Amino acid sequence: MRKKKIALIGSSPIILIIANHLKNAGHKITIFDKNKKIGGAWAYYKFRNHYISTQTNVIVPDTKFEEKNIPLINEFLKKNFQTKITRNFNRFKPLGYLAKKNYNYNLNSLYEKVSQDKNIFFKKRFIKKIVVKRKKVIIDNLKYDEIYITTYCGVENLVIDNFKIDIKPRPIVSEHAMVITKKISKKHLAYSENFDKNFDRAQIRQINNYTVFTARVRKEKKGKNLLNLIMNSKIVKKKSDIIKIIKTKYKNYYRNFEQRDFLSRNTYNTPINYVNSALFVESFFSMNDKLKLIKRNYL
Ligand SMILES: Cc1cc2nc3c(=O)[nH]c(=O)nc-3n(C[C@H](O)[C@H](O)[C@H](O)COP(=O)(O)OP(=O)(O)OC[C@H]3O[C@@H](n4cnc5c(N)ncnc54)[C@H](O)[C@@H]3O)c2cc1C
């Protein structure tokens, strides 16, 4: 098999999994990310050797097929990245689908393995335009055989054989709170899409001796003082129970269904591989169809 030079844009978990797979197949891999911090919408904060995602992140099935086959993803993550996976006995349906079984995933080992791999190169750059000429991809003045782009990448234009295609996304900036506490005054919560008047997507987890609350600040509460919101939501009884508050803003390059379909059609049969990464489980199975990440047949 010919060894290829392959570029990938972004560092969300699915991109890291693809990069690792392609590197194992012997290709030369470069990941472009505008941020130094990897993870994309799954980025984490390192607190006393724990990697805690600063956004509310869950890996959950959205269909019966995904629910039946999620054990194959678990097996893959354990085998390739030694991912720690435990059963989550709460029943919740963040995507509107109520699965019988849910799991907790600790993706630390994925981040560590890929970011420390000497054969995967990281370049901190924002890629605005991708040019394809004579079946080669040109970005950042360098030539690649192929490129992988995801649904929420910020690329604005493709120029394929001199034909310009506008794929501009709609940036949405969300605000997130992470509160590391000694003692929380709420029950553990696997996930809630509608937490209270200050926060919507929320999660309350035990991480060793700490209880961690992560949530997205409601649209109408963006820009407000985070400590006030936390106290107002009665996350802790007293301020001294808080060990740390981390406030993050995340810029998501949003694309709706129409734009995803447009991207998919316009990159078909070109060296641009479009990964529909709108949700993790969906992106994993669609990549598996293409790259055969897992060798076993679906259940
Ligand atoms: C706040 C938030 C929470 C989410 N939580 C979940 C969840 O719990 N479960 C789930 O299944 N899905 C979740 N999603 C959906 C999520 O978008 C996908 O799971 C997945 O992360 C999408 O991957 P992506 O690469 O398309 O985008 P992102 O995860 O947003 O990653 C994009 C990455 O590419 C970089 N980048 C973007 N554009 C460029 C560019 N032009 N040049 C260079 N670098 C660039 C960014 O810095 C970033 O690292 C969430 C989305 C958001 C916004």
Coordinates of C-alpha atoms and ligand atoms in Angstrom, one line a residue:
M1 CA 0.0 0.0 0.0
R2 CA 1.3 3.5 -0.9
K3 CA 2.1 5.6 2.2
K4 CA 0.2 8.8 2.0
K5 CA 0.6 12.3 3.5
I6 CA -2.7 13.0 5.2
A7 CA -3.9 16.1 7.0
L8 CA -6.8 16.3 9.5
I9 CA -8.5 19.4 10.7
G10 CA -9.3 19.7 14.4
S11 CA -8.7 17.4 17.4
S12 CA -12.2 16.2 18.5
P13 CA -12.2 12.6 19.8
I14 CA -13.2 11.2 16.4
I15 CA -10.4 13.0 14.6
L16 CA -7.9 11.7 17.2
I17 CA -9.2 8.1 16.6
I18 CA -8.9 8.5 12.8
A19 CA -5.4 10.0 13.1
N20 CA -4.3 7.0 15.3
H21 CA -5.8 4.5 12.8
L22 CA -4.2 6.1 9.8
K23 CA -0.9 6.4 11.5
N24 CA -1.0 2.7 12.4
A25 CA -1.7 2.0 8.7
G26 CA 1.7 3.7 8.0
H27 CA 0.6 7.1 6.7
K28 CA 2.2 10.4 7.5
I29 CA -0.3 12.4 9.7
T30 CA -0.6 16.1 10.4
I31 CA -3.3 17.5 12.6
F32 CA -4.2 21.2 12.2
D33 CA -6.0 22.8 15.1
K34 CA -6.4 26.5 15.7
N35 CA -6.2 25.8 19.4
K36 CA -3.2 24.5 21.3
K37 CA -5.6 22.6 23.6
I38 CA -6.9 19.4 22.0
G39 CA -10.4 17.8 22.3
G40 CA -12.6 20.4 20.4
A41 CA -16.0 20.4 22.1
W42 CA -14.6 17.6 24.4
A43 CA -11.7 19.7 25.7
Y44 CA -10.7 19.1 29.2
Y45 CA -9.2 20.8 32.2
K46 CA -6.4 19.0 34.0
F47 CA -7.0 19.1 37.8
R48 CA -4.6 17.1 40.0
N49 CA -3.9 14.4 37.4
H50 CA -7.6 14.2 36.4
Y51 CA -8.7 15.2 32.9
I52 CA -12.2 16.6 33.3
S53 CA -14.1 17.8 30.3
T54 CA -15.0 21.4 30.7
Q55 CA -18.2 21.0 28.6
T56 CA -21.0 18.5 29.4
N57 CA -20.0 15.5 27.4
V58 CA -21.7 12.1 27.1
I59 CA -21.2 9.2 24.6
V60 CA -24.7 7.9 24.0
P61 CA -26.7 6.1 21.3
D62 CA -29.3 7.9 19.4
T63 CA -30.9 4.9 17.6
K64 CA -31.6 1.2 18.3
F65 CA -28.8 0.3 15.9
E66 CA -26.4 2.5 17.9
E67 CA -27.6 1.1 21.2
K68 CA -27.1 -2.5 20.1
N69 CA -23.7 -1.8 18.7
I70 CA -22.2 0.5 21.3
P71 CA -20.5 -2.4 23.0
L72 CA -18.3 -2.6 19.8
I73 CA -17.2 1.0 20.3
N74 CA -16.5 0.2 24.0
E75 CA -14.4 -2.8 23.0
F76 CA -12.5 -0.7 20.5
L77 CA -11.8 2.1 22.9
K78 CA -10.6 -0.3 25.6
K79 CA -8.4 -2.2 23.2
N80 CA -6.8 0.7 21.4
F81 CA -6.7 3.4 24.1
Q82 CA -7.2 1.5 27.4
T83 CA -10.2 3.8 27.9
K84 CA -11.8 3.3 31.3
I85 CA -15.5 2.6 30.8
T86 CA -18.0 2.0 33.6
R87 CA -21.8 1.4 33.7
N88 CA -23.9 4.5 34.4
F89 CA -27.0 3.2 36.1
N90 CA -29.0 6.4 35.5
R91 CA -31.4 6.4 32.7
F92 CA -31.3 9.6 30.6
K93 CA -32.0 10.6 27.1
P94 CA -29.9 13.6 26.0
L95 CA -30.7 13.0 22.4
G96 CA -34.3 12.0 22.8
Y97 CA -33.5 8.3 22.7
L98 CA -33.8 6.4 25.9
A99 CA -31.1 3.6 25.9
K100 CA -31.4 0.7 28.4
K101 CA -27.7 1.0 29.2
N102 CA -25.5 4.0 29.5
Y103 CA -21.8 4.2 30.2
N104 CA -19.2 6.7 31.6
Y105 CA -16.1 7.1 29.5
N106 CA -12.8 8.5 30.6
L107 CA -11.0 9.6 27.5
N108 CA -7.7 10.6 29.1
S109 CA -5.8 7.8 27.6
L110 CA -7.0 8.7 24.1
Y111 CA -5.8 12.3 24.5
E112 CA -2.5 11.2 26.0
K113 CA -1.7 8.5 23.4
V114 CA -2.4 10.7 20.4
S115 CA -0.9 13.9 21.7
Q116 CA 2.3 12.2 22.7
D117 CA 2.7 10.1 19.5
K118 CA 5.9 11.3 17.9
N119 CA 4.5 10.1 14.5
I120 CA 1.5 12.4 14.6
F121 CA 2.4 16.0 14.0
F122 CA 0.3 18.9 15.4
K123 CA 0.3 22.3 13.8
K124 CA -1.4 25.2 15.5
R125 CA -3.1 26.9 12.5
F126 CA -6.6 28.1 11.5
I127 CA -7.4 26.7 8.0
K128 CA -9.7 28.9 6.1
K129 CA -9.5 27.5 2.6
I130 CA -8.8 24.0 1.2
V131 CA -7.6 23.8 -2.4
V132 CA -7.7 20.6 -4.5
K133 CA -5.6 20.5 -7.7
R134 CA -4.8 17.5 -9.7
K135 CA -6.1 15.2 -7.0
K136 CA -3.7 16.8 -4.4
V137 CA -4.9 18.8 -1.4
I138 CA -3.1 22.2 -0.7
I139 CA -3.4 23.8 2.7
D140 CA -1.0 26.1 4.5
N141 CA 1.1 26.1 1.3
L142 CA 1.8 22.3 1.7
K143 CA 0.6 19.4 -0.4
Y144 CA -1.2 16.4 1.0
D145 CA -2.7 13.3 -0.6
E146 CA -5.9 13.5 1.5
I147 CA -7.6 15.6 4.1
Y148 CA -10.2 14.8 6.8
I149 CA -12.6 17.5 7.8
T150 CA -15.5 17.4 10.3
T151 CA -19.0 18.9 10.5
Y152 CA -18.0 21.7 12.8
C153 CA -14.7 22.7 11.3
G154 CA -14.3 26.4 10.6
V155 CA -13.2 26.1 7.0
E156 CA -14.9 28.6 4.8
N157 CA -14.0 27.7 1.2
L158 CA -13.1 24.8 -0.9
V159 CA -11.6 25.3 -4.3
I160 CA -11.8 22.1 -6.2
D161 CA -10.2 22.2 -9.6
N162 CA -10.6 26.0 -9.7
F163 CA -14.3 25.8 -8.7
K164 CA -14.9 27.8 -5.6
I165 CA -17.4 26.3 -3.1
D166 CA -18.6 28.4 -0.1
I167 CA -19.0 26.2 3.0
K168 CA -19.0 29.0 5.6
P169 CA -20.4 27.8 9.0
R170 CA -22.3 29.8 11.6
P171 CA -20.1 30.4 14.6
I172 CA -21.9 30.0 18.0
V173 CA -20.1 30.9 21.2
S174 CA -21.4 29.0 24.3
E175 CA -20.4 29.6 27.9
H176 CA -19.7 26.7 30.3
A177 CA -19.2 26.4 34.0
M178 CA -17.2 23.7 35.8
V179 CA -17.3 23.7 39.5
I180 CA -15.0 21.4 41.5
T181 CA -16.3 21.0 45.0
K182 CA -15.7 19.2 48.2
K183 CA -19.4 18.8 48.8
I184 CA -22.3 19.4 46.5
S185 CA -25.8 20.1 47.6
K186 CA -27.4 18.3 44.7
K187 CA -27.8 14.6 43.8
H188 CA -25.4 13.1 41.2
L189 CA -26.8 13.6 37.8
A190 CA -25.8 11.6 34.7
Y191 CA -27.1 14.3 32.4
S192 CA -29.9 16.8 32.2
E193 CA -30.8 18.8 29.2
N194 CA -32.8 21.3 31.2
F195 CA -31.2 21.8 34.6
D196 CA -32.6 25.0 36.0
K197 CA -33.1 28.7 35.2
N198 CA -29.3 29.4 35.0
F199 CA -27.9 26.3 33.4
D200 CA -29.2 23.8 30.8
R201 CA -27.0 20.9 29.8
A202 CA -25.7 19.7 33.2
Q203 CA -23.8 16.8 34.7
I204 CA -22.7 16.0 38.3
R205 CA -19.9 13.5 38.6
Q206 CA -17.8 12.0 41.3
I207 CA -14.1 12.2 40.4
N208 CA -12.1 10.5 43.2
N209 CA -12.6 12.7 46.3
Y210 CA -14.2 15.6 44.3
T211 CA -17.7 16.2 43.0
V212 CA -17.7 18.1 39.7
F213 CA -20.6 20.0 38.3
T214 CA -20.4 21.0 34.6
A215 CA -23.1 22.8 32.8
R216 CA -23.8 25.2 29.9
V217 CA -24.9 28.7 30.9
R218 CA -28.3 29.4 29.5
K219 CA -28.4 31.8 26.5
E220 CA -30.1 34.6 28.5
K221 CA -27.6 34.2 31.4
K222 CA -24.4 34.5 29.2
G223 CA -22.0 37.1 30.5
K224 CA -23.4 37.1 34.1
N225 CA -21.1 36.5 37.1
L226 CA -20.6 32.7 37.3
L227 CA -20.2 32.5 41.0
N228 CA -23.5 34.4 41.5
L229 CA -25.2 31.9 39.1
I230 CA -23.7 28.9 41.0
M231 CA -24.8 30.2 44.3
N232 CA -28.2 31.2 42.9
S233 CA -28.6 27.6 41.6
K234 CA -27.7 26.3 45.1
I235 CA -25.0 24.0 43.6
V236 CA -23.1 24.3 46.9
K237 CA -24.4 25.3 50.4
K238 CA -21.5 27.7 51.1
K239 CA -18.8 29.3 49.0
S240 CA -16.0 27.5 50.9
D241 CA -17.2 24.1 49.5
I242 CA -15.9 25.3 46.1
I243 CA -12.4 24.2 45.3
K244 CA -12.3 25.7 41.8
I245 CA -14.5 27.3 39.2
I246 CA -13.5 27.1 35.6
K247 CA -15.3 29.3 33.1
T248 CA -14.9 28.4 29.4
K249 CA -16.2 29.8 26.2
Y250 CA -16.5 27.4 23.3
K251 CA -16.7 28.6 19.7
N252 CA -18.6 26.0 17.7
Y253 CA -18.6 26.3 13.9
Y254 CA -22.2 25.2 13.5
R255 CA -23.6 23.6 10.3
N256 CA -27.2 22.6 9.9
F257 CA -28.5 19.5 8.1
E258 CA -28.6 21.2 4.8
Q259 CA -25.0 22.5 5.1
R260 CA -23.8 19.0 6.2
D261 CA -25.5 17.4 3.1
F262 CA -24.0 20.1 0.9
L263 CA -20.5 19.4 2.3
S264 CA -21.0 15.7 1.9
R265 CA -22.1 16.0 -1.8
N266 CA -19.4 18.5 -2.7
T267 CA -16.6 16.4 -1.3
Y268 CA -17.7 13.1 -2.7
N269 CA -15.1 11.5 -4.8
T270 CA -12.4 14.1 -4.0
P271 CA -9.4 13.8 -1.7
I272 CA -11.4 15.6 1.0
N273 CA -12.9 13.1 3.4
Y274 CA -15.9 14.6 5.1
V275 CA -16.7 13.1 8.5
N276 CA -20.2 13.7 9.8
S277 CA -19.2 14.4 13.4
A278 CA -22.4 16.0 14.7
L279 CA -22.6 13.3 17.4
F280 CA -19.8 11.0 18.6
V281 CA -21.5 7.6 18.2
E282 CA -22.9 8.5 14.8
S283 CA -19.5 9.7 13.6
F284 CA -17.8 6.5 14.9
F285 CA -20.1 4.2 12.9
S286 CA -19.9 6.3 9.8
M287 CA -16.1 6.3 10.0
N288 CA -16.1 2.6 10.6
D289 CA -18.0 2.0 7.4
K290 CA -15.2 3.8 5.6
L291 CA -12.1 2.9 7.4
K292 CA -13.0 -0.4 9.1
L293 CA -11.8 0.7 12.6
I294 CA -13.4 -2.4 14.0
K295 CA -13.1 -5.7 12.3
R296 CA -16.1 -7.4 13.8
N297 CA -19.6 -7.5 12.2
Y298 CA -22.3 -5.4 13.7
L299 CA -24.6 -7.0 16.2
Ligands
LIG1 C1 -20.3 22.4 23.8 C2 -20.6 21.2 23.0 C3 -20.8 20.0 23.7 C4 -21.0 18.8 23.0 N1 -21.2 17.6 23.7 C5 -21.5 16.5 23.0 C6 -21.7 15.3 23.7 O1 -21.7 15.2 24.9 N2 -21.9 14.1 23.0 C7 -21.9 14.1 21.6 O2 -22.0 13.0 21.0 N3 -21.7 15.3 20.9 C8 -21.5 16.4 21.6 N4 -21.3 17.6 20.9 C9 -21.4 17.6 19.5 C10 -19.9 17.6 19.1 O3 -19.8 18.7 18.3 C11 -19.4 16.3 18.5 O4 -19.4 15.3 19.4 C12 -17.9 16.5 18.0 O5 -17.1 17.0 19.0 C13 -17.8 17.3 16.8 O6 -16.5 17.2 16.3 P1 -16.0 18.3 15.3 O7 -14.6 18.0 15.0 O8 -17.0 18.5 14.2 O9 -16.1 19.7 16.1 P2 -15.5 20.2 17.5 O10 -15.6 19.2 18.5 O11 -16.0 21.6 17.7 O12 -13.9 20.3 17.1 C14 -13.4 21.2 16.1 C15 -11.9 21.3 16.4 O13 -11.3 21.8 15.2 C16 -10.7 23.0 15.5 N5 -10.9 23.9 14.3 C17 -12.2 24.2 13.9 N6 -12.0 24.8 12.7 C18 -10.7 24.9 12.4 C19 -10.0 25.4 11.3 N7 -10.6 25.9 10.2 N8 -8.7 25.2 11.3 C20 -8.0 24.6 12.3 N9 -8.7 24.1 13.4 C21 -10.0 24.2 13.4 C22 -11.2 23.5 16.8 O14 -10.3 24.2 17.6 C23 -11.6 22.2 17.5 O15 -10.5 21.6 18.2 C24 -21.1 18.8 21.6 C25 -20.9 20.0 20.9 C26 -20.7 21.2 21.6 C27 -20.5 22.5 20.9

